[in-house]
Short mmCIF file of C-alpha atoms in Angstrom, two decimals:
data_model
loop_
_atom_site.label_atom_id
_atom_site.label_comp_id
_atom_site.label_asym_id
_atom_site.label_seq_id
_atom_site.Cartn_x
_atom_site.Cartn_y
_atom_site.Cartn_z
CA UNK R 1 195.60 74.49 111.00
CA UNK R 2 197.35 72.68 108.29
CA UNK R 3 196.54 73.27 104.36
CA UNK R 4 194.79 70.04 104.23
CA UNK R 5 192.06 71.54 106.33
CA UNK R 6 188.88 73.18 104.69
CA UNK R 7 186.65 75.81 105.92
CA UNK R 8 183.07 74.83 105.41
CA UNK R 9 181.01 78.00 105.59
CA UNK R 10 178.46 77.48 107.94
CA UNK R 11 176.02 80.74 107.52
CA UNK R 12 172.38 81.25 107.47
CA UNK R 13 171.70 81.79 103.39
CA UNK R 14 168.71 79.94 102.51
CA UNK R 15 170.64 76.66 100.48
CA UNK R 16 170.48 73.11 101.05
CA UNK R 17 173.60 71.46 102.74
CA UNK R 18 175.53 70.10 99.70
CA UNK R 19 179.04 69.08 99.47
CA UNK R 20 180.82 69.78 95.57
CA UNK R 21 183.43 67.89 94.05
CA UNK R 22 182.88 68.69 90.98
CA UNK R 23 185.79 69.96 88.29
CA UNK R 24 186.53 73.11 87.35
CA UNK R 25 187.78 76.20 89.44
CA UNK R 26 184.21 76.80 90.97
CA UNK R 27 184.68 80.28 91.25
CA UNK R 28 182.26 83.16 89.75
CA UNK R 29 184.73 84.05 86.90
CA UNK R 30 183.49 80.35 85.39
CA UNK R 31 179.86 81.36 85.13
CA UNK R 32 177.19 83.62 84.46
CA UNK R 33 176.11 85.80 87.03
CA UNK R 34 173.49 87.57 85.26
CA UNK R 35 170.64 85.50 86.74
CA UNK R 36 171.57 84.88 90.09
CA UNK R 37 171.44 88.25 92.01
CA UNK R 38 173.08 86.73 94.94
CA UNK R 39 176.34 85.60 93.23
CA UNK R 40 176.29 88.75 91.78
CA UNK R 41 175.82 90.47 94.95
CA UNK R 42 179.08 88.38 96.50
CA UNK R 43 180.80 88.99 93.59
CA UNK R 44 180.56 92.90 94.86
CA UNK R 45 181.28 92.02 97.78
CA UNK R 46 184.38 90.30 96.99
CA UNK R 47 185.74 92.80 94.96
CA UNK R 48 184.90 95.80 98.14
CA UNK R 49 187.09 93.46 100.31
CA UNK R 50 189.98 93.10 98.31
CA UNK R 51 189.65 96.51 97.71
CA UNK R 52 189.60 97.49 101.78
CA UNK R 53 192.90 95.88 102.16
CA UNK R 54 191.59 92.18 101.87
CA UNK R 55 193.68 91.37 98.79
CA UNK R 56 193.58 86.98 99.49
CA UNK R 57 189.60 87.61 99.81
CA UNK R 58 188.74 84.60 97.49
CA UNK R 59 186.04 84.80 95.06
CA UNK R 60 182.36 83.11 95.43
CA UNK R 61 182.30 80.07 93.88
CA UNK R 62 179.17 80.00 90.71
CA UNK R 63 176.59 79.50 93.82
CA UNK R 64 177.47 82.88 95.74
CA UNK R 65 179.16 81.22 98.14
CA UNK R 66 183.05 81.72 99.69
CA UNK R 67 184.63 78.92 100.61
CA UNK R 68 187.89 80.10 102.84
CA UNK R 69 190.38 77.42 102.69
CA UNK R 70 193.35 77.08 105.23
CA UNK R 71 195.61 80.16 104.79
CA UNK R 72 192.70 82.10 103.61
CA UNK R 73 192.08 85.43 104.97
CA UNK R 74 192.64 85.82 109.37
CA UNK R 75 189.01 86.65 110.04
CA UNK R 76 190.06 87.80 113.35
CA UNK R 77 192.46 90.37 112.08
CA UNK R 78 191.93 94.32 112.50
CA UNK R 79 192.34 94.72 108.65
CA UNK R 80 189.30 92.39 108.01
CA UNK R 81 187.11 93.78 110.45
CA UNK R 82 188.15 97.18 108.58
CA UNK R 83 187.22 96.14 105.62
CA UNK R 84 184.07 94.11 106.55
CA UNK R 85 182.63 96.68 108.36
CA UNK R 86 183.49 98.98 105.12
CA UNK R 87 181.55 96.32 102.64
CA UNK R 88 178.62 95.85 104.82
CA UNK R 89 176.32 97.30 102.46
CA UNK R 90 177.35 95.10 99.90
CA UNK R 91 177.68 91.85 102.12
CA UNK R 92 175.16 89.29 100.60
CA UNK R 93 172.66 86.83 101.85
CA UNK R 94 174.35 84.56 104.49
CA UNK R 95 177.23 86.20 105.85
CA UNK R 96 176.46 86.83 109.31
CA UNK R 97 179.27 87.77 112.75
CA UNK R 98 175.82 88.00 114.96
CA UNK R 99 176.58 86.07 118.23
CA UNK R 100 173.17 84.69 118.22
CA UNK R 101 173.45 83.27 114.36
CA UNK R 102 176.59 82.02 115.30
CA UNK R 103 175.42 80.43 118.52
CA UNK R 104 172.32 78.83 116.54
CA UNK R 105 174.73 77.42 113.14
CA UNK R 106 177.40 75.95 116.64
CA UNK R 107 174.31 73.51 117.42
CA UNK R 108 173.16 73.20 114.37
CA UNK R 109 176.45 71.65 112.87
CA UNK R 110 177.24 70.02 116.29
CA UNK R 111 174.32 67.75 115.54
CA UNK R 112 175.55 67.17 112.21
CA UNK R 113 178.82 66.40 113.14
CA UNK R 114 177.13 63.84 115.51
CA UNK R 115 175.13 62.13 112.71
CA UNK R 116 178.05 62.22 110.24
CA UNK R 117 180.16 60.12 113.10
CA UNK R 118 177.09 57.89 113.97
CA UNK R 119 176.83 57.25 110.12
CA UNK R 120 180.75 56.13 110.04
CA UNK R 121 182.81 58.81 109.44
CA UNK R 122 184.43 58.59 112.95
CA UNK R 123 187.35 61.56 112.12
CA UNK R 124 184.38 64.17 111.42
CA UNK R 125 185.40 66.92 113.56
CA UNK R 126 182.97 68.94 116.03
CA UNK R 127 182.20 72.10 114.60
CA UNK R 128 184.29 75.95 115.96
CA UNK R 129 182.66 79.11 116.18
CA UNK R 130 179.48 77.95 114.09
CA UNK R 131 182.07 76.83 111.09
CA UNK R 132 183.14 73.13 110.15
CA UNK R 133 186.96 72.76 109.58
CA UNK R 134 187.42 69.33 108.06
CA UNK R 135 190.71 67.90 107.71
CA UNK R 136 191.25 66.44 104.34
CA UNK R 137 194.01 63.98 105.32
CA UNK R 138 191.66 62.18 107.51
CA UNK R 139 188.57 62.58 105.63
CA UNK R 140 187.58 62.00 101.85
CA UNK R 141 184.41 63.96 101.39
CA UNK R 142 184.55 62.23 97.86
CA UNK R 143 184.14 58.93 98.99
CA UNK R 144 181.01 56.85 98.98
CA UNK R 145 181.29 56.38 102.56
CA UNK R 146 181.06 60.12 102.98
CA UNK R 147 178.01 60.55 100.51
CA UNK R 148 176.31 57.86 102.01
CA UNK R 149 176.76 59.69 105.85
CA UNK R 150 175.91 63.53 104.29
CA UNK R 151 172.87 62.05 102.26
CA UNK R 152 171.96 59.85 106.34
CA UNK R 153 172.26 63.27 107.73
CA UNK R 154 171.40 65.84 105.02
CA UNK R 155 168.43 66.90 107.07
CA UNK R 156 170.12 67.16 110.51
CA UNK R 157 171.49 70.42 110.27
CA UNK R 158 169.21 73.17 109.14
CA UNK R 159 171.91 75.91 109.14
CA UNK R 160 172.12 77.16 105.41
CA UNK R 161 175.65 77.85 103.67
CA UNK R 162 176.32 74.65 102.83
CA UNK R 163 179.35 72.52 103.28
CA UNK R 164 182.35 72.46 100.26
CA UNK R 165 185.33 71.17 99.97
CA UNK R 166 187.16 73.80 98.05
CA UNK R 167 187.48 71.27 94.82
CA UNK R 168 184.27 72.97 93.62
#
């Protein structure tokens, strides 16, 4: 995995599929969180995370949700599990390790990835473990090529968390 990749979270929070490219850092320092109970509830959870050991645990962007970039946190690591386990109170709408939930979001983004490629973006990678890791050298999620194929295929994939592409 090379730093050009993104993680798009692929979880079951109830959100449209969007892709952001807007300015700014995106993150929940930039905005209020006093009227949206689930940024405010990842917020929390962030914090429980870095404070269980996670300390690269990035913050939710203004919508509540993390967007793990390429040398993010291992989510396969013992220290994670550790911690995630120890935040699981706190853990907010969407975040899910259920095999099933998993399973389901694999399909669901598979036949995304199938529209997206059918709708010309050719590179548009299959998705891995029920997560989409797009590789920004091959694929400009800003151009109107892309915007045209997510718009062709917003409707596809009915798995919530959204696609970003960190720029947010």
């Amino acid at each position: 995995m090379n730093k050009a990749s993104v993680l798009l979270a692929a979880s079951a929070a109830a959100l449209a599929l969007t892709v952001t490219g807007c300015g700014g850092s995106g993150d929940a320092k930039s905005g209020s969180s006093g009227s949206n109970p689930t940024l405010e509830k990842a917020v929390k959870y962030a914090q429980c995370m870095r404070e269980n050991g996670v300390t690269n645990f990035p913050d939710p962007n203004k919508n509540g949700r993390f967007v793990i970039a390429a040398g993010g946190p291992n989510r396969n690591s013992p220290q994670f599990k550790k911690a995630q386990q120890a935040c699981k109170s706190q853990e907010p709408p969407g975040i899910t390790d259920d095999p099933a939930e998993i399973a389901k979001d694999q399909k669901e983004w598979l036949k995304f990835a199938q529209c997206m490629r059918k709708n010309g973006i050719q590179d548009f990678p299959d998705p891995q473990d029920g997560r989409l890791l797009v590789p920004r050298d091959k694929i400009n999620v800003n151009s109107p090529q892309f915007k045209k194929a997510l718009n062709a295929c917003r409707d596809v994939a009915h798995v919530g968390g959204g696609a970003e592409d960190g720029n947010g």
